[in-house]
Amino acid sequence: MPFQKVKTIYAITVYVSLAAFDNIVIGLFPPLFSNIAHDVHVKLAYMGVVSAINILATSFSSLFWGYLSGKFHRKRLIIIGTLIWVLGVSLTALSGSYVQLLAYQVITGIGLGCVASIGFSALTDYVPYRSRGMILSLWGMSQGFGGIAGALIAAIISALSNWRLPFEVLGLIGLLLIVFYFFVEEPKFGNAEPELQRLIKGGKSYMHRISMNQVMLMARKRSNLLLFFQGFFMNIATGSLIWLPTLYKFKMIEQLGYSSAIAMLVATFLYGIFQIGGTLSSVFGYIGDVLQRRSYAARARTTAALVLVTMPLYILLFIFPVHNLSLPSTTNSVVLFFSLLEQLFCNPWMLTLFIISLFASAAQSANTPNWLALITDVNLPEHRGTVFGIANLVNSLGRTIGNLGSVGVAIAAIFLRSKTNDYILIMSLLQLSLIPSAFCYFVMAKYNVRDISSVKQTLNERGKIV
């Protein structure tokens, strides 16, 4: 294998791996909500605000970092950003009050915004055009499984000690992983574009960089506008899923009579297991790549259909009852995990629930790789970091609405008898936002043809200047 290819694979691996950390931090919170709320003396409902603050800080900062990615040395910027979020996570472990917790999560979000936008910008210059959707699916998938990993880390480690230890462990891991960045080659703008290969092989560099007067032009591009709106509506639905462990915790307490400690562990395991369908993200990314080579409109149309199918599947997942779940009365996470796995295959109710979740998470997973590929396809190399930053901000606003929508239910549930039914109702209603999300893809398809052709024509003209 050529040494240059080895360096490319290493760089992709590092960026994909470290992209998981923004969602690991977000995933840490839900299983720890009750413990943290008790420790800092606030109501449980206020903990959703902490997650929302982190999401918003990440998204607003990613806009700033994204613009810098189109002008400066991206490797140095991402090392600085990683140091910032490591500091924020470490300080979070020391929080003595709710105000301190909010402040430290803002610091964490500022650093994570760098990893999100600059990581995406750099990765698009490593990824071969023909495999764009499939490889970018790994980047998106790493973020999805980062959320699961965060939830599992929180549930298992906090059961052994307290809620602060998971944040301390994450900060230490992040500090150690910075070392891997030093061995990553600085990505060259446009390096993966077929239209620029003649320029690059001729020993020249792609010299075009972003300027402020270009930002509004990018934001007004029809494909970008529709990608922004699509992501906003999509994330209203997915943002509510952060409360899935809480829903199943209440189901187990109210309907099955398990203790809060056992219910929290099992609900967290279920949350992770219910995301297994997300491993098919690369398959849908590959399908998008193949179809896109036939028509520039195909990726958007295919993804629209899959997003639409996601809605009824998740509503069914929320409504479907948990019956005859027999688990040992222990807080030993290993024993509970293997008992739960046995129930998933031996209990018809749990097996059906698992199958529903498999199809729901699989259909949802088609969105990320194809959305990322389209952002890349319709924008010039120097614009992608900034456009992703804007899109990430819009996505985060949607995710925050989904998150806070469920918080409103948590507050209302204090005055009602069944928290479970309230969560089922509001989380199901939030899934309706997938309808306008799919519609944006359908409308976008015709604009993709025009905008992708325009990008390729521009790159062709710039690639001939040797």
mmCIF file of N, CA and C in Angstrom, residues 158-277:
data_model
loop_
_atom_site.group_PDB
_atom_site.id
_atom_site.type_symbol
_atom_site.label_atom_id
_atom_site.label_comp_id
_atom_site.label_asym_id
_atom_site.label_seq_id
_atom_site.Cartn_x
_atom_site.Cartn_y
_atom_site.Cartn_z
ATOM 1 N N SER A 158 -20.735 5.733 36.815
ATOM 2 C CA SER A 158 -21.396 6.407 37.937
ATOM 3 C C SER A 158 -21.951 5.396 38.936
ATOM 4 N N ALA A 159 -22.316 4.199 38.452
ATOM 5 C CA ALA A 159 -22.795 3.155 39.364
ATOM 6 C C ALA A 159 -21.673 2.683 40.293
ATOM 7 N N LEU A 160 -20.435 2.780 39.794
ATOM 8 C CA LEU A 160 -19.278 2.372 40.604
ATOM 9 C C LEU A 160 -18.822 3.480 41.541
ATOM 10 N N SER A 161 -19.071 4.744 41.156
ATOM 11 C CA SER A 161 -18.579 5.858 41.972
ATOM 12 C C SER A 161 -19.664 6.935 42.086
ATOM 13 N N ASN A 162 -19.457 8.084 41.384
ATOM 14 C CA ASN A 162 -20.445 9.169 41.402
ATOM 15 C C ASN A 162 -20.525 9.803 40.017
ATOM 16 N N TRP A 163 -21.390 10.807 39.854
ATOM 17 C CA TRP A 163 -21.630 11.386 38.526
ATOM 18 C C TRP A 163 -20.423 12.151 37.989
ATOM 19 N N ARG A 164 -19.493 12.556 38.841
ATOM 20 C CA ARG A 164 -18.343 13.349 38.410
ATOM 21 C C ARG A 164 -17.284 12.512 37.691
ATOM 22 N N LEU A 165 -17.161 11.257 38.075
ATOM 23 C CA LEU A 165 -16.094 10.413 37.534
ATOM 24 C C LEU A 165 -16.167 10.259 36.006
ATOM 25 N N PRO A 166 -17.344 10.061 35.381
ATOM 26 C CA PRO A 166 -17.371 9.948 33.915
ATOM 27 C C PRO A 166 -16.786 11.160 33.201
ATOM 28 N N PHE A 167 -17.010 12.366 33.741
ATOM 29 C CA PHE A 167 -16.456 13.573 33.135
ATOM 30 C C PHE A 167 -14.936 13.627 33.309
ATOM 31 N N GLU A 168 -14.462 13.181 34.461
ATOM 32 C CA GLU A 168 -13.016 13.148 34.690
ATOM 33 C C GLU A 168 -12.341 12.176 33.726
ATOM 34 N N VAL A 169 -12.961 11.013 33.531
ATOM 35 C CA VAL A 169 -12.411 9.998 32.621
ATOM 36 C C VAL A 169 -12.396 10.528 31.192
ATOM 37 N N LEU A 170 -13.490 11.179 30.771
ATOM 38 C CA LEU A 170 -13.581 11.702 29.408
ATOM 39 C C LEU A 170 -12.538 12.791 29.169
ATOM 40 N N GLY A 171 -12.329 13.662 30.132
ATOM 41 C CA GLY A 171 -11.320 14.708 30.001
ATOM 42 C C GLY A 171 -9.926 14.135 29.850
ATOM 43 N N LEU A 172 -9.630 13.090 30.615
ATOM 44 C CA LEU A 172 -8.318 12.449 30.535
ATOM 45 C C LEU A 172 -8.109 11.780 29.188
ATOM 46 N N ILE A 173 -9.139 11.084 28.695
ATOM 47 C CA ILE A 173 -9.041 10.426 27.386
ATOM 48 C C ILE A 173 -8.833 11.457 26.282
ATOM 49 N N GLY A 174 -9.597 12.552 26.333
ATOM 50 C CA GLY A 174 -9.462 13.600 25.328
ATOM 51 C C GLY A 174 -8.071 14.187 25.300
ATOM 52 N N LEU A 175 -7.484 14.379 26.475
ATOM 53 C CA LEU A 175 -6.127 14.928 26.567
ATOM 54 C C LEU A 175 -5.113 13.980 25.936
ATOM 55 N N LEU A 176 -5.297 12.686 26.164
ATOM 56 C CA LEU A 176 -4.372 11.698 25.602
ATOM 57 C C LEU A 176 -4.506 11.602 24.074
ATOM 58 N N LEU A 177 -5.745 11.746 23.578
ATOM 59 C CA LEU A 177 -5.977 11.584 22.145
ATOM 60 C C LEU A 177 -5.471 12.754 21.302
ATOM 61 N N ILE A 178 -5.182 13.888 21.952
ATOM 62 C CA ILE A 178 -4.630 15.028 21.209
ATOM 63 C C ILE A 178 -3.326 14.634 20.522
ATOM 64 N N VAL A 179 -2.604 13.704 21.139
ATOM 65 C CA VAL A 179 -1.326 13.248 20.583
ATOM 66 C C VAL A 179 -1.494 12.760 19.145
ATOM 67 N N PHE A 180 -2.619 12.108 18.847
ATOM 68 C CA PHE A 180 -2.836 11.551 17.507
ATOM 69 C C PHE A 180 -2.915 12.634 16.441
ATOM 70 N N TYR A 181 -3.347 13.841 16.815
ATOM 71 C CA TYR A 181 -3.443 14.922 15.844
ATOM 72 C C TYR A 181 -2.072 15.317 15.279
ATOM 73 N N PHE A 182 -1.038 15.197 16.107
ATOM 74 C CA PHE A 182 0.288 15.649 15.686
ATOM 75 C C PHE A 182 0.836 14.842 14.508
ATOM 76 N N PHE A 183 0.307 13.645 14.303
ATOM 77 C CA PHE A 183 0.797 12.785 13.222
ATOM 78 C C PHE A 183 -0.103 12.838 11.984
ATOM 79 N N VAL A 184 -1.130 13.715 12.029
ATOM 80 C CA VAL A 184 -2.029 13.879 10.887
ATOM 81 C C VAL A 184 -1.453 14.921 9.930
ATOM 82 N N GLU A 185 -1.434 14.588 8.653
ATOM 83 C CA GLU A 185 -0.952 15.526 7.649
ATOM 84 C C GLU A 185 -1.999 16.627 7.433
ATOM 85 N N GLU A 186 -1.541 17.877 7.346
ATOM 86 C CA GLU A 186 -2.456 18.997 7.088
ATOM 87 C C GLU A 186 -3.171 18.779 5.760
ATOM 88 N N PRO A 187 -4.528 18.741 5.761
ATOM 89 C CA PRO A 187 -5.265 18.509 4.510
ATOM 90 C C PRO A 187 -5.130 19.679 3.542
ATOM 91 N N LYS A 188 -5.016 19.374 2.264
ATOM 92 C CA LYS A 188 -4.926 20.411 1.236
ATOM 93 C C LYS A 188 -6.311 20.675 0.663
ATOM 94 N N PHE A 189 -6.661 21.943 0.519
ATOM 95 C CA PHE A 189 -7.982 22.295 -0.027
ATOM 96 C C PHE A 189 -8.155 21.706 -1.425
ATOM 97 N N GLY A 190 -9.323 21.055 -1.617
ATOM 98 C CA GLY A 190 -9.653 20.508 -2.928
ATOM 99 C C GLY A 190 -8.900 19.252 -3.309
ATOM 100 N N ASN A 191 -8.193 18.657 -2.351
ATOM 101 C CA ASN A 191 -7.336 17.510 -2.656
ATOM 102 C C ASN A 191 -8.103 16.311 -3.209
ATOM 103 N N ALA A 192 -9.394 16.168 -2.830
ATOM 104 C CA ALA A 192 -10.173 15.000 -3.240
ATOM 105 C C ALA A 192 -11.034 15.255 -4.475
ATOM 106 N N GLU A 193 -10.996 16.466 -5.020
ATOM 107 C CA GLU A 193 -11.852 16.790 -6.151
ATOM 108 C C GLU A 193 -11.243 16.308 -7.465
ATOM 109 N N PRO A 194 -11.976 15.489 -8.243
ATOM 110 C CA PRO A 194 -11.423 14.989 -9.516
ATOM 111 C C PRO A 194 -11.097 16.104 -10.499
ATOM 112 N N GLU A 195 -11.832 17.221 -10.432
ATOM 113 C CA GLU A 195 -11.606 18.326 -11.356
ATOM 114 C C GLU A 195 -10.292 19.064 -11.081
ATOM 115 N N LEU A 196 -9.721 18.874 -9.878
ATOM 116 C CA LEU A 196 -8.493 19.592 -9.508
ATOM 117 C C LEU A 196 -7.248 18.709 -9.545
ATOM 118 N N GLN A 197 -7.402 17.452 -9.945
ATOM 119 C CA GLN A 197 -6.257 16.528 -9.898
ATOM 120 C C GLN A 197 -5.130 16.972 -10.826
ATOM 121 N N ARG A 198 -5.475 17.530 -11.978
ATOM 122 C CA ARG A 198 -4.439 17.983 -12.901
ATOM 123 C C ARG A 198 -3.617 19.120 -12.271
ATOM 124 N N LEU A 199 -4.314 20.017 -11.581
ATOM 125 C CA LEU A 199 -3.656 21.134 -10.904
ATOM 126 C C LEU A 199 -2.713 20.619 -9.813
ATOM 127 N N ILE A 200 -3.204 19.690 -8.998
ATOM 128 C CA ILE A 200 -2.435 19.180 -7.865
ATOM 129 C C ILE A 200 -1.239 18.350 -8.339
ATOM 130 N N LYS A 201 -1.465 17.491 -9.337
ATOM 131 C CA LYS A 201 -0.363 16.674 -9.857
ATOM 132 C C LYS A 201 0.683 17.524 -10.570
ATOM 133 N N GLY A 202 0.279 18.720 -10.991
ATOM 134 C CA GLY A 202 1.223 19.634 -11.618
ATOM 135 C C GLY A 202 2.052 20.411 -10.606
ATOM 136 N N GLY A 203 1.886 20.049 -9.311
ATOM 137 C CA GLY A 203 2.678 20.683 -8.265
ATOM 138 C C GLY A 203 2.118 21.993 -7.756
ATOM 139 N N LYS A 204 0.894 22.336 -8.165
ATOM 140 C CA LYS A 204 0.277 23.588 -7.743
ATOM 141 C C LYS A 204 -0.685 23.329 -6.579
ATOM 142 N N SER A 205 -1.066 24.404 -5.901
ATOM 143 C CA SER A 205 -2.032 24.326 -4.810
ATOM 144 C C SER A 205 -3.306 25.068 -5.188
ATOM 145 N N TYR A 206 -4.402 24.605 -4.636
ATOM 146 C CA TYR A 206 -5.686 25.294 -4.816
ATOM 147 C C TYR A 206 -5.680 26.491 -3.862
ATOM 148 N N MET A 207 -5.614 27.686 -4.387
ATOM 149 C CA MET A 207 -5.337 28.876 -3.590
ATOM 150 C C MET A 207 -6.581 29.665 -3.169
ATOM 151 N N HIS A 208 -7.751 29.275 -3.629
ATOM 152 C CA HIS A 208 -8.961 30.051 -3.329
ATOM 153 C C HIS A 208 -9.356 29.892 -1.859
ATOM 154 N N ARG A 209 -9.674 31.015 -1.195
ATOM 155 C CA ARG A 209 -10.065 31.015 0.213
ATOM 156 C C ARG A 209 -11.344 31.835 0.386
ATOM 157 N N ILE A 210 -12.021 31.578 1.457
ATOM 158 C CA ILE A 210 -13.298 32.238 1.725
ATOM 159 C C ILE A 210 -13.086 33.696 2.139
ATOM 160 N N SER A 211 -14.059 34.531 1.861
ATOM 161 C CA SER A 211 -14.083 35.912 2.335
ATOM 162 C C SER A 211 -15.484 36.231 2.834
ATOM 163 N N MET A 212 -15.617 37.276 3.649
ATOM 164 C CA MET A 212 -16.893 37.578 4.285
ATOM 165 C C MET A 212 -18.002 37.874 3.282
ATOM 166 N N ASN A 213 -17.648 38.496 2.143
ATOM 167 C CA ASN A 213 -18.687 38.834 1.173
ATOM 168 C C ASN A 213 -19.263 37.615 0.456
ATOM 169 N N GLN A 214 -18.650 36.443 0.666
ATOM 170 C CA GLN A 214 -19.160 35.215 0.050
ATOM 171 C C GLN A 214 -20.172 34.486 0.944
ATOM 172 N N VAL A 215 -20.186 34.826 2.236
ATOM 173 C CA VAL A 215 -21.002 34.078 3.198
ATOM 174 C C VAL A 215 -22.488 34.162 2.861
ATOM 175 N N MET A 216 -22.998 35.377 2.559
ATOM 176 C CA MET A 216 -24.415 35.518 2.253
ATOM 177 C C MET A 216 -24.786 34.804 0.957
ATOM 178 N N LEU A 217 -23.866 34.786 -0.006
ATOM 179 C CA LEU A 217 -24.126 34.065 -1.258
ATOM 180 C C LEU A 217 -24.287 32.573 -0.988
ATOM 181 N N MET A 218 -23.459 32.031 -0.104
ATOM 182 C CA MET A 218 -23.553 30.609 0.257
ATOM 183 C C MET A 218 -24.858 30.324 0.993
ATOM 184 N N ALA A 219 -25.205 31.210 1.898
ATOM 185 C CA ALA A 219 -26.418 31.001 2.702
ATOM 186 C C ALA A 219 -27.685 31.065 1.854
ATOM 187 N N ARG A 220 -27.641 31.850 0.743
ATOM 188 C CA ARG A 220 -28.831 32.005 -0.096
ATOM 189 C C ARG A 220 -28.932 30.948 -1.193
ATOM 190 N N LYS A 221 -27.920 30.137 -1.363
ATOM 191 C CA LYS A 221 -27.975 29.084 -2.381
ATOM 192 C C LYS A 221 -29.134 28.138 -2.065
ATOM 193 N N ARG A 222 -29.965 27.827 -3.057
ATOM 194 C CA ARG A 222 -31.201 27.067 -2.797
ATOM 195 C C ARG A 222 -30.930 25.709 -2.143
ATOM 196 N N SER A 223 -29.941 24.984 -2.655
ATOM 197 C CA SER A 223 -29.643 23.676 -2.063
ATOM 198 C C SER A 223 -29.244 23.814 -0.597
ATOM 199 N N ASN A 224 -28.435 24.834 -0.289
ATOM 200 C CA ASN A 224 -28.026 25.057 1.100
ATOM 201 C C ASN A 224 -29.207 25.420 1.975
ATOM 202 N N LEU A 225 -30.062 26.330 1.507
ATOM 203 C CA LEU A 225 -31.235 26.735 2.286
ATOM 204 C C LEU A 225 -32.117 25.538 2.630
ATOM 205 N N LEU A 226 -32.342 24.687 1.645
ATOM 206 C CA LEU A 226 -33.195 23.514 1.881
ATOM 207 C C LEU A 226 -32.512 22.499 2.785
ATOM 208 N N LEU A 227 -31.186 22.381 2.684
ATOM 209 C CA LEU A 227 -30.447 21.514 3.609
ATOM 210 C C LEU A 227 -30.537 22.050 5.036
ATOM 211 N N PHE A 228 -30.498 23.379 5.192
ATOM 212 C CA PHE A 228 -30.642 23.978 6.518
ATOM 213 C C PHE A 228 -32.024 23.664 7.106
ATOM 214 N N PHE A 229 -33.076 23.899 6.325
ATOM 215 C CA PHE A 229 -34.434 23.651 6.811
ATOM 216 C C PHE A 229 -34.661 22.160 7.086
ATOM 217 N N GLN A 230 -34.133 21.321 6.184
ATOM 218 C CA GLN A 230 -34.282 19.877 6.378
ATOM 219 C C GLN A 230 -33.655 19.451 7.699
ATOM 220 N N GLY A 231 -32.430 19.934 7.951
ATOM 221 C CA GLY A 231 -31.745 19.578 9.184
ATOM 222 C C GLY A 231 -32.460 20.090 10.417
ATOM 223 N N PHE A 232 -33.057 21.286 10.313
ATOM 224 C CA PHE A 232 -33.797 21.854 11.441
ATOM 225 C C PHE A 232 -34.962 20.943 11.835
ATOM 226 N N PHE A 233 -35.782 20.579 10.858
ATOM 227 C CA PHE A 233 -36.948 19.732 11.154
ATOM 228 C C PHE A 233 -36.518 18.326 11.586
ATOM 229 N N MET A 234 -35.484 17.806 10.946
ATOM 230 C CA MET A 234 -34.993 16.467 11.302
ATOM 231 C C MET A 234 -34.536 16.424 12.755
ATOM 232 N N ASN A 235 -33.857 17.480 13.177
ATOM 233 C CA ASN A 235 -33.294 17.482 14.522
ATOM 234 C C ASN A 235 -34.305 17.776 15.619
ATOM 235 N N ILE A 236 -35.462 18.324 15.257
ATOM 236 C CA ILE A 236 -36.537 18.421 16.250
ATOM 237 C C ILE A 236 -36.936 17.012 16.685
ATOM 238 N N ALA A 237 -37.040 16.121 15.695
ATOM 239 C CA ALA A 237 -37.402 14.728 15.996
ATOM 240 C C ALA A 237 -36.289 14.001 16.733
ATOM 241 N N THR A 238 -35.067 14.090 16.205
ATOM 242 C CA THR A 238 -33.956 13.350 16.820
ATOM 243 C C THR A 238 -33.553 13.959 18.157
ATOM 244 N N GLY A 239 -33.783 15.274 18.332
ATOM 245 C CA GLY A 239 -33.455 15.908 19.604
ATOM 246 C C GLY A 239 -34.268 15.364 20.758
ATOM 247 N N SER A 240 -35.485 14.936 20.464
ATOM 248 C CA SER A 240 -36.324 14.377 21.530
ATOM 249 C C SER A 240 -35.848 13.002 21.976
ATOM 250 N N LEU A 241 -35.032 12.345 21.140
ATOM 251 C CA LEU A 241 -34.589 10.985 21.463
ATOM 252 C C LEU A 241 -33.618 10.947 22.638
ATOM 253 N N ILE A 242 -33.082 12.117 23.031
ATOM 254 C CA ILE A 242 -32.202 12.164 24.190
ATOM 255 C C ILE A 242 -32.954 11.747 25.460
ATOM 256 N N TRP A 243 -34.303 11.850 25.388
ATOM 257 C CA TRP A 243 -35.132 11.483 26.541
ATOM 258 C C TRP A 243 -35.627 10.034 26.470
ATOM 259 N N LEU A 244 -35.150 9.280 25.480
ATOM 260 C CA LEU A 244 -35.574 7.879 25.371
ATOM 261 C C LEU A 244 -35.196 7.055 26.608
ATOM 262 N N PRO A 245 -33.967 7.211 27.159
ATOM 263 C CA PRO A 245 -33.657 6.478 28.393
ATOM 264 C C PRO A 245 -34.600 6.848 29.538
ATOM 265 N N THR A 246 -34.981 8.132 29.623
ATOM 266 C CA THR A 246 -35.890 8.571 30.688
ATOM 267 C C THR A 246 -37.270 7.947 30.504
ATOM 268 N N LEU A 247 -37.746 7.874 29.251
ATOM 269 C CA LEU A 247 -39.041 7.248 28.973
ATOM 270 C C LEU A 247 -39.050 5.800 29.440
ATOM 271 N N TYR A 248 -38.019 5.049 29.078
ATOM 272 C CA TYR A 248 -37.979 3.633 29.459
ATOM 273 C C TYR A 248 -37.714 3.444 30.942
ATOM 274 N N LYS A 249 -37.045 4.393 31.559
ATOM 275 C CA LYS A 249 -36.867 4.334 33.007
ATOM 276 C C LYS A 249 -38.229 4.430 33.695
ATOM 277 N N PHE A 250 -39.060 5.392 33.265
ATOM 278 C CA PHE A 250 -40.384 5.543 33.858
ATOM 279 C C PHE A 250 -41.280 4.349 33.535
ATOM 280 N N LYS A 251 -41.140 3.788 32.325
ATOM 281 C CA LYS A 251 -41.918 2.594 31.982
ATOM 282 C C LYS A 251 -41.611 1.454 32.940
ATOM 283 N N MET A 252 -40.335 1.288 33.248
ATOM 284 C CA MET A 252 -39.930 0.177 34.115
ATOM 285 C C MET A 252 -40.336 0.408 35.562
ATOM 286 N N ILE A 253 -40.340 1.685 35.978
ATOM 287 C CA ILE A 253 -40.734 1.994 37.359
ATOM 288 C C ILE A 253 -42.244 1.926 37.518
ATOM 289 N N GLU A 254 -42.967 2.582 36.601
ATOM 290 C CA GLU A 254 -44.428 2.702 36.736
ATOM 291 C C GLU A 254 -45.168 1.432 36.335
ATOM 292 N N GLN A 255 -44.686 0.755 35.279
ATOM 293 C CA GLN A 255 -45.429 -0.387 34.742
ATOM 294 C C GLN A 255 -44.913 -1.733 35.243
ATOM 295 N N LEU A 256 -43.621 -1.798 35.598
ATOM 296 C CA LEU A 256 -43.043 -3.083 35.983
ATOM 297 C C LEU A 256 -42.578 -3.128 37.439
ATOM 298 N N GLY A 257 -42.499 -1.974 38.097
ATOM 299 C CA GLY A 257 -42.187 -1.943 39.525
ATOM 300 C C GLY A 257 -40.727 -2.095 39.880
ATOM 301 N N TYR A 258 -39.816 -1.876 38.965
ATOM 302 C CA TYR A 258 -38.386 -1.977 39.273
ATOM 303 C C TYR A 258 -37.914 -0.728 40.009
ATOM 304 N N SER A 259 -36.811 -0.867 40.735
ATOM 305 C CA SER A 259 -36.245 0.268 41.462
ATOM 306 C C SER A 259 -35.651 1.267 40.483
ATOM 307 N N SER A 260 -35.446 2.488 40.955
ATOM 308 C CA SER A 260 -34.907 3.546 40.105
ATOM 309 C C SER A 260 -33.502 3.205 39.608
ATOM 310 N N ALA A 261 -32.672 2.611 40.466
ATOM 311 C CA ALA A 261 -31.290 2.284 40.092
ATOM 312 C C ALA A 261 -31.253 1.240 38.978
ATOM 313 N N ILE A 262 -32.043 0.172 39.116
ATOM 314 C CA ILE A 262 -32.096 -0.877 38.085
ATOM 315 C C ILE A 262 -32.689 -0.317 36.797
ATOM 316 N N ALA A 263 -33.759 0.467 36.943
ATOM 317 C CA ALA A 263 -34.430 1.036 35.773
ATOM 318 C C ALA A 263 -33.489 1.936 34.973
ATOM 319 N N MET A 264 -32.647 2.721 35.666
ATOM 320 C CA MET A 264 -31.736 3.619 34.965
ATOM 321 C C MET A 264 -30.718 2.830 34.136
ATOM 322 N N LEU A 265 -30.146 1.785 34.723
ATOM 323 C CA LEU A 265 -29.158 0.973 34.005
ATOM 324 C C LEU A 265 -29.779 0.287 32.797
ATOM 325 N N VAL A 266 -30.926 -0.354 32.993
ATOM 326 C CA VAL A 266 -31.565 -1.100 31.905
ATOM 327 C C VAL A 266 -32.033 -0.154 30.801
ATOM 328 N N ALA A 267 -32.587 0.995 31.175
ATOM 329 C CA ALA A 267 -33.042 1.966 30.180
ATOM 330 C C ALA A 267 -31.871 2.471 29.340
ATOM 331 N N THR A 268 -30.715 2.652 29.976
ATOM 332 C CA THR A 268 -29.523 3.092 29.244
ATOM 333 C C THR A 268 -29.057 2.019 28.268
ATOM 334 N N PHE A 269 -29.071 0.763 28.719
ATOM 335 C CA PHE A 269 -28.700 -0.338 27.821
ATOM 336 C C PHE A 269 -29.655 -0.424 26.631
ATOM 337 N N LEU A 270 -30.950 -0.275 26.908
ATOM 338 C CA LEU A 270 -31.941 -0.310 25.832
ATOM 339 C C LEU A 270 -31.701 0.817 24.831
ATOM 340 N N TYR A 271 -31.368 1.995 25.353
ATOM 341 C CA TYR A 271 -31.087 3.145 24.486
ATOM 342 C C TYR A 271 -29.953 2.823 23.511
ATOM 343 N N GLY A 272 -28.908 2.171 24.017
ATOM 344 C CA GLY A 272 -27.796 1.783 23.153
ATOM 345 C C GLY A 272 -28.195 0.703 22.159
ATOM 346 N N ILE A 273 -28.896 -0.305 22.630
ATOM 347 C CA ILE A 273 -29.309 -1.425 21.774
ATOM 348 C C ILE A 273 -30.253 -0.943 20.674
ATOM 349 N N PHE A 274 -31.103 0.029 21.004
ATOM 350 C CA PHE A 274 -32.084 0.526 20.040
ATOM 351 C C PHE A 274 -31.453 1.376 18.927
ATOM 352 N N GLN A 275 -30.156 1.637 19.018
ATOM 353 C CA GLN A 275 -29.476 2.396 17.963
ATOM 354 C C GLN A 275 -28.669 1.501 17.027
ATOM 355 N N ILE A 276 -28.758 0.192 17.193
ATOM 356 C CA ILE A 276 -27.935 -0.730 16.398
ATOM 357 C C ILE A 276 -28.199 -0.576 14.899
ATOM 358 N N GLY A 277 -29.417 -0.256 14.532
ATOM 359 C CA GLY A 277 -29.731 -0.059 13.117
ATOM 360 C C GLY A 277 -28.898 1.037 12.479
#
